[in-house]
Structure formats: structure tokens, C-alpha cells
PDB file of C-alpha atoms in Angstrom:
ATOM      1  CA  UNK A 280      -7.215  16.243  14.401  1.00 47.00           C
ATOM      2  CA  UNK A 281      -6.674  17.312  17.978  1.00 47.00           C
ATOM      3  CA  UNK A 282      -3.228  17.770  19.557  1.00 41.00           C
ATOM      4  CA  UNK A 283      -3.116  14.193  20.870  1.00 43.00           C
ATOM      5  CA  UNK A 284      -3.971  12.832  17.437  1.00 75.00           C
ATOM      6  CA  UNK A 285      -1.230  14.929  15.852  1.00 81.00           C
ATOM      7  CA  UNK A 286       1.231  13.461  18.350  1.00 85.00           C
ATOM      8  CA  UNK A 287       0.015   9.953  17.513  1.00 86.00           C
ATOM      9  CA  UNK A 288       0.428  10.633  13.807  1.00 84.00           C
ATOM     10  CA  UNK A 289       3.962  11.972  14.300  1.00 87.00           C
ATOM     11  CA  UNK A 290       4.886   8.904  16.352  1.00 90.00           C
ATOM     12  CA  UNK A 291       3.316   6.666  13.717  1.00 88.00           C
ATOM     13  CA  UNK A 292       5.290   8.381  10.950  1.00 87.00           C
ATOM     14  CA  UNK A 293       8.527   7.877  12.892  1.00 88.00           C
ATOM     15  CA  UNK A 294       7.709   4.195  13.403  1.00 86.00           C
ATOM     16  CA  UNK A 295       6.868   3.730   9.723  1.00 86.00           C
ATOM     17  CA  UNK A 296      10.104   5.424   8.679  1.00 88.00           C
ATOM     18  CA  UNK A 297      12.076   3.226  11.064  1.00 86.00           C
ATOM     19  CA  UNK A 298      10.347   0.018   9.932  1.00 86.00           C
ATOM     20  CA  UNK A 299      10.971   0.692   6.255  1.00 83.00           C
ATOM     21  CA  UNK A 300      14.503   2.148   6.610  1.00 81.00           C
ATOM     22  CA  UNK A 301      16.054  -1.291   6.191  1.00 79.00           C
ATOM     23  CA  UNK A 302      14.757  -1.409   2.615  1.00 80.00           C
ATOM     24  CA  UNK A 303      16.172   1.922   1.440  1.00 73.00           C
ATOM     25  CA  UNK A 304      19.337   0.493  -0.075  1.00 72.00           C
ATOM     26  CA  UNK A 305      19.463   0.460  -3.850  1.00 66.00           C
ATOM     27  CA  UNK A 306      19.762  -3.319  -3.861  1.00 87.00           C
ATOM     28  CA  UNK A 307      17.107  -5.215  -5.761  1.00 89.00           C
ATOM     29  CA  UNK A 308      16.470  -7.933  -3.156  1.00 91.00           C
ATOM     30  CA  UNK A 309      16.090  -5.443  -0.299  1.00 91.00           C
ATOM     31  CA  UNK A 310      13.827  -3.219  -2.352  1.00 90.00           C
ATOM     32  CA  UNK A 311      11.637  -6.153  -3.429  1.00 93.00           C
ATOM     33  CA  UNK A 312      11.310  -7.277   0.194  1.00 94.00           C
ATOM     34  CA  UNK A 313      10.423  -3.680   1.069  1.00 93.00           C
ATOM     35  CA  UNK A 314       7.706  -3.702  -1.572  1.00 94.00           C
ATOM     36  CA  UNK A 315       6.198  -6.798   0.044  1.00 96.00           C
ATOM     37  CA  UNK A 316       6.391  -5.095   3.451  1.00 95.00           C
ATOM     38  CA  UNK A 317       4.500  -2.171   1.925  1.00 94.00           C
ATOM     39  CA  UNK A 318       1.816  -4.525   0.645  1.00 96.00           C
ATOM     40  CA  UNK A 319       1.417  -6.060   4.120  1.00 98.00           C
ATOM     41  CA  UNK A 320       1.108  -2.548   5.562  1.00 96.00           C
ATOM     42  CA  UNK A 321      -1.369  -1.390   2.909  1.00 95.00           C
ATOM     43  CA  UNK A 322      -3.496  -4.522   3.080  1.00 97.00           C
ATOM     44  CA  UNK A 323      -3.904  -4.350   6.845  1.00 97.00           C
ATOM     45  CA  UNK A 324      -4.592  -0.607   6.793  1.00 94.00           C
ATOM     46  CA  UNK A 325      -7.187  -0.842   4.023  1.00 93.00           C
ATOM     47  CA  UNK A 326      -8.832  -3.915   5.598  1.00 96.00           C
ATOM     48  CA  UNK A 327      -9.208  -2.095   8.912  1.00 94.00           C
ATOM     49  CA  UNK A 328     -10.569   1.034   7.214  1.00 91.00           C
ATOM     50  CA  UNK A 329     -13.083  -1.147   5.342  1.00 92.00           C
ATOM     51  CA  UNK A 330     -14.169  -2.646   8.663  1.00 92.00           C
ATOM     52  CA  UNK A 331     -14.651   0.912   9.983  1.00 86.00           C
ATOM     53  CA  UNK A 332     -16.785   1.970   6.989  1.00 86.00           C
ATOM     54  CA  UNK A 333     -20.551   1.998   7.120  1.00 82.00           C
ATOM     55  CA  UNK A 334     -21.418   3.645   3.800  1.00 87.00           C
ATOM     56  CA  UNK A 335     -21.470   1.446   0.710  1.00 90.00           C
ATOM     57  CA  UNK A 336     -19.348   3.586  -1.685  1.00 91.00           C
ATOM     58  CA  UNK A 337     -16.661   4.050   0.961  1.00 89.00           C
ATOM     59  CA  UNK A 338     -16.717   0.361   1.921  1.00 92.00           C
ATOM     60  CA  UNK A 339     -16.353  -0.657  -1.745  1.00 95.00           C
ATOM     61  CA  UNK A 340     -13.416   1.731  -2.158  1.00 93.00           C
ATOM     62  CA  UNK A 341     -11.522   0.294   0.835  1.00 93.00           C
ATOM     63  CA  UNK A 342     -12.330  -3.280  -0.199  1.00 96.00           C
ATOM     64  CA  UNK A 343     -10.932  -2.639  -3.689  1.00 96.00           C
ATOM     65  CA  UNK A 344      -7.795  -1.021  -2.223  1.00 95.00           C
ATOM     66  CA  UNK A 345      -7.384  -3.975   0.150  1.00 96.00           C
ATOM     67  CA  UNK A 346      -7.875  -6.480  -2.663  1.00 96.00           C
ATOM     68  CA  UNK A 347      -5.248  -4.791  -4.850  1.00 95.00           C
ATOM     69  CA  UNK A 348      -2.746  -5.143  -2.012  1.00 95.00           C
ATOM     70  CA  UNK A 349      -3.814  -8.762  -1.492  1.00 96.00           C
ATOM     71  CA  UNK A 350      -3.286  -9.527  -5.173  1.00 94.00           C
ATOM     72  CA  UNK A 351       0.273  -8.223  -4.927  1.00 94.00           C
ATOM     73  CA  UNK A 352       0.972 -10.193  -1.744  1.00 97.00           C
ATOM     74  CA  UNK A 353      -0.202 -13.416  -3.413  1.00 94.00           C
ATOM     75  CA  UNK A 354       2.208 -12.770  -6.284  1.00 91.00           C
ATOM     76  CA  UNK A 355       5.205 -11.380  -4.399  1.00 95.00           C
ATOM     77  CA  UNK A 356       5.462 -13.998  -1.648  1.00 97.00           C
ATOM     78  CA  UNK A 357       6.136 -16.915  -4.046  1.00 96.00           C
ATOM     79  CA  UNK A 358       8.566 -14.764  -6.051  1.00 93.00           C
ATOM     80  CA  UNK A 359      10.601 -13.920  -2.959  1.00 95.00           C
ATOM     81  CA  UNK A 360      10.508 -17.547  -1.832  1.00 96.00           C
ATOM     82  CA  UNK A 361      11.635 -18.915  -5.204  1.00 95.00           C
ATOM     83  CA  UNK A 362      14.363 -16.266  -5.429  1.00 92.00           C
ATOM     84  CA  UNK A 363      15.704 -17.029  -1.960  1.00 95.00           C
ATOM     85  CA  UNK A 364      14.876 -13.516  -0.737  1.00 94.00           C
ATOM     86  CA  UNK A 365      13.826 -13.498   2.921  1.00 95.00           C
ATOM     87  CA  UNK A 366      10.321 -12.198   3.482  1.00 96.00           C
ATOM     88  CA  UNK A 367       9.924  -9.195   5.775  1.00 96.00           C
ATOM     89  CA  UNK A 368       8.373  -9.839   9.181  1.00 95.00           C
ATOM     90  CA  UNK A 369       4.696  -9.753   8.213  1.00 97.00           C
ATOM     91  CA  UNK A 370       3.341  -9.221  11.726  1.00 96.00           C
ATOM     92  CA  UNK A 371       5.349  -6.016  12.181  1.00 96.00           C
ATOM     93  CA  UNK A 372       3.941  -4.381   9.034  1.00 96.00           C
ATOM     94  CA  UNK A 373       0.423  -5.667   9.680  1.00 97.00           C
ATOM     95  CA  UNK A 374       0.636  -4.191  13.170  1.00 96.00           C
ATOM     96  CA  UNK A 375       1.744  -0.811  11.858  1.00 94.00           C
ATOM     97  CA  UNK A 376      -1.060  -0.891   9.278  1.00 94.00           C
ATOM     98  CA  UNK A 377      -3.670  -1.709  11.914  1.00 95.00           C
ATOM     99  CA  UNK A 378      -2.292   1.048  14.133  1.00 93.00           C
ATOM    100  CA  UNK A 379      -2.500   3.477  11.210  1.00 90.00           C
ATOM    101  CA  UNK A 380      -6.154   2.617  10.663  1.00 90.00           C
ATOM    102  CA  UNK A 381      -6.888   2.869  14.403  1.00 89.00           C
ATOM    103  CA  UNK A 382      -5.413   6.368  14.548  1.00 86.00           C
ATOM    104  CA  UNK A 383      -7.600   7.497  11.657  1.00 81.00           C
ATOM    105  CA  UNK A 384     -10.711   5.452  12.608  1.00 79.00           C
ATOM    106  CA  UNK A 385     -13.711   7.449  13.656  1.00 70.00           C
ATOM    107  CA  UNK A 386     -12.459  10.473  11.737  1.00 66.00           C
ATOM    108  CA  UNK A 387     -13.541  11.254   8.207  1.00 66.00           C
ATOM    109  CA  UNK A 388     -11.545   8.846   6.077  1.00 64.00           C
ATOM    110  CA  UNK A 389     -10.681  11.809   3.880  1.00 69.00           C
ATOM    111  CA  UNK A 390      -8.185  12.703   6.650  1.00 75.00           C
ATOM    112  CA  UNK A 391      -6.394   9.412   6.080  1.00 78.00           C
ATOM    113  CA  UNK A 392      -6.558   9.882   2.315  1.00 76.00           C
ATOM    114  CA  UNK A 393      -4.931  13.305   2.597  1.00 80.00           C
ATOM    115  CA  UNK A 394      -2.226  11.864   4.854  1.00 83.00           C
ATOM    116  CA  UNK A 395      -1.436   8.840   2.666  1.00 83.00           C
ATOM    117  CA  UNK A 396      -1.464  10.561  -0.753  1.00 81.00           C
ATOM    118  CA  UNK A 397       2.170  11.771  -0.583  1.00 84.00           C
ATOM    119  CA  UNK A 398       3.203   8.325   0.671  1.00 84.00           C
ATOM    120  CA  UNK A 399       1.709   6.728  -2.444  1.00 86.00           C
ATOM    121  CA  UNK A 400       3.741   9.166  -4.565  1.00 85.00           C
ATOM    122  CA  UNK A 401       6.911   8.220  -2.657  1.00 85.00           C
ATOM    123  CA  UNK A 402       6.136   4.514  -3.016  1.00 86.00           C
ATOM    124  CA  UNK A 403       5.790   4.914  -6.779  1.00 88.00           C
ATOM    125  CA  UNK A 404       9.187   6.621  -6.941  1.00 88.00           C
ATOM    126  CA  UNK A 405      10.742   3.694  -5.083  1.00 86.00           C
ATOM    127  CA  UNK A 406       8.959   1.147  -7.259  1.00 88.00           C
ATOM    128  CA  UNK A 407      10.194   2.858 -10.420  1.00 91.00           C
ATOM    129  CA  UNK A 408      13.757   2.534  -9.064  1.00 88.00           C
ATOM    130  CA  UNK A 409      13.070  -1.132  -8.331  1.00 88.00           C
ATOM    131  CA  UNK A 410      11.696  -1.634 -11.834  1.00 91.00           C
ATOM    132  CA  UNK A 411      14.842  -0.063 -13.323  1.00 91.00           C
ATOM    133  CA  UNK A 412      17.006  -2.541 -11.389  1.00 88.00           C
ATOM    134  CA  UNK A 413      14.982  -5.602 -12.410  1.00 90.00           C
ATOM    135  CA  UNK A 414      16.058  -8.017 -15.097  1.00 90.00           C
ATOM    136  CA  UNK A 415      13.707  -9.630 -17.624  1.00 92.00           C
ATOM    137  CA  UNK A 416      11.706 -12.525 -16.236  1.00 92.00           C
ATOM    138  CA  UNK A 417       9.413 -13.056 -13.246  1.00 90.00           C
ATOM    139  CA  UNK A 418      11.028 -10.264 -11.234  1.00 90.00           C
ATOM    140  CA  UNK A 419      10.469  -7.715 -14.028  1.00 92.00           C
ATOM    141  CA  UNK A 420       6.869  -8.872 -14.394  1.00 92.00           C
ATOM    142  CA  UNK A 421       6.339  -8.385 -10.655  1.00 91.00           C
ATOM    143  CA  UNK A 422       7.947  -4.941 -10.792  1.00 92.00           C
ATOM    144  CA  UNK A 423       5.771  -3.955 -13.746  1.00 93.00           C
ATOM    145  CA  UNK A 424       2.720  -5.066 -11.772  1.00 93.00           C
ATOM    146  CA  UNK A 425       3.854  -3.190  -8.655  1.00 92.00           C
ATOM    147  CA  UNK A 426       4.145   0.001 -10.693  1.00 93.00           C
ATOM    148  CA  UNK A 427       0.761  -0.594 -12.372  1.00 93.00           C
ATOM    149  CA  UNK A 428      -0.949  -1.210  -9.063  1.00 91.00           C
ATOM    150  CA  UNK A 429       0.604   1.892  -7.487  1.00 91.00           C
ATOM    151  CA  UNK A 430      -0.548   3.924 -10.496  1.00 93.00           C
ATOM    152  CA  UNK A 431      -4.073   2.563  -9.955  1.00 93.00           C
ATOM    153  CA  UNK A 432      -3.919   3.742  -6.343  1.00 91.00           C
ATOM    154  CA  UNK A 433      -2.645   7.158  -7.484  1.00 91.00           C
ATOM    155  CA  UNK A 434      -5.489   7.373 -10.009  1.00 93.00           C
ATOM    156  CA  UNK A 435      -7.993   6.617  -7.268  1.00 92.00           C
ATOM    157  CA  UNK A 436      -6.523   9.246  -4.969  1.00 88.00           C
ATOM    158  CA  UNK A 437      -6.515  11.792  -7.818  1.00 88.00           C
ATOM    159  CA  UNK A 438     -10.297  11.565  -8.195  1.00 90.00           C
ATOM    160  CA  UNK A 439     -11.131  11.066  -4.524  1.00 86.00           C
ATOM    161  CA  UNK A 440     -12.455  14.616  -4.280  1.00 85.00           C
ATOM    162  CA  UNK A 441     -15.304  13.378  -6.520  1.00 90.00           C
ATOM    163  CA  UNK A 442     -16.293  10.817  -3.883  1.00 88.00           C
ATOM    164  CA  UNK A 443     -15.494   7.261  -2.935  1.00 89.00           C
ATOM    165  CA  UNK A 444     -17.623   5.787  -5.751  1.00 93.00           C
ATOM    166  CA  UNK A 445     -15.561   7.620  -8.390  1.00 93.00           C
ATOM    167  CA  UNK A 446     -12.295   6.725  -6.667  1.00 91.00           C
ATOM    168  CA  UNK A 447     -13.174   3.025  -6.563  1.00 93.00           C
ATOM    169  CA  UNK A 448     -13.443   2.849 -10.378  1.00 94.00           C
ATOM    170  CA  UNK A 449      -9.695   2.770 -11.214  1.00 93.00           C
ATOM    171  CA  UNK A 450      -9.147   0.253  -8.416  1.00 93.00           C
ATOM    172  CA  UNK A 451     -11.935  -2.020  -9.640  1.00 93.00           C
ATOM    173  CA  UNK A 452     -10.650  -1.753 -13.223  1.00 93.00           C
ATOM    174  CA  UNK A 453      -7.181  -2.760 -12.069  1.00 91.00           C
ATOM    175  CA  UNK A 454      -8.560  -5.732 -10.157  1.00 91.00           C
ATOM    176  CA  UNK A 455     -10.675  -6.824 -13.125  1.00 90.00           C
ATOM    177  CA  UNK A 456      -7.709  -6.866 -15.468  1.00 84.00           C
ATOM    178  CA  UNK A 457      -5.813  -9.196 -13.119  1.00 70.00           C
ATOM    179  CA  UNK A 458      -2.113  -9.800 -12.823  1.00 60.00           C
ATOM    180  CA  UNK A 459       0.065  -9.227 -15.914  1.00 55.00           C
TER     181      UNK A 459
END
């Protein structure tokens, strides 16, 4: 990345930190809303990276990553609604996701993968805290699924050095098993 790109990435990181700061309390409802915000962000980022991909293995990888996020959105939105938890402002997180993809577009997508890997690790840590706070029932099921889907993403990133085709396998397996 050139100097300008590094500046853009630093500004992006500050904006992401600011946007997600409201969800850093150890309160279940805030953390669950933050998880949904993360899914909005991930979905829009992965969708834009898929649109920027021209090679089939890479396109399949981004489509699987996007679809995993979409599966979580379809399950979290009704849970938040039925629990009376306000949804995060979708357009804000979609916008940040699209901006993330735009910053990394045109560069080898490995650059994005290197950048996002530690963020997936941090997300898993937060989701494990959320899971520990959940009570049995639909919320626990959703938390279990959030952790499982983040582990699938981590598995994909762990084998990414073997190529996009190899990295798509844990994502496709997760999608094929469906929601818990």
C-alpha cells in the first residue's frame, strides 16, 4: 500500500473503532446489537469484494463469506426485534463495509485478508463473552451460531495461504450445515 492508502486505512480503522465503541459494554443487549452491526459490516464488505473479484476461486470465497454473514443477519434481526432490542443503524455499518472494500479494491485481496484476520480474532473474543452472558433459549442458540460462524471464518483465514479454493471449503461446509 502506498502512503495515501495507509492514511486511508488508519482513518478507516478509527471510524470502525468509533462506530463499534457503543457496543463495548458488557451488557447482553448492547453486545447482541453490536454483533448484528458486525454482520452488516461483514456482509457489505464481502459483497463488494465479491463484486471486485474476477477469478472463480476468489469469487466463490467472497460469496461464501458474504452468505455466512447474510445467514446471521436473517437470524439476528428477528431475535432483536422479538426481544425488544433496537437494531443498529444498518446504513452506517453497510457504508463502512463498502468503504473498507473500496480501500482494498484493486489491490490483491490478500492485503485485505491480512488486515482483517486480527479483527476476526477480536470478534470471536467478543462473541465468546456474549455467549457467556446468554441464557438458554433463542438468544443462546443465536450466540452459539455466532461463535460457530466466526470459527468458520477463522478456519478459512487459517488456510488462506493455500489459496482461495481451499479457504472457501470451511465456509461452504458451514453454509451447508445451516443454522443450529
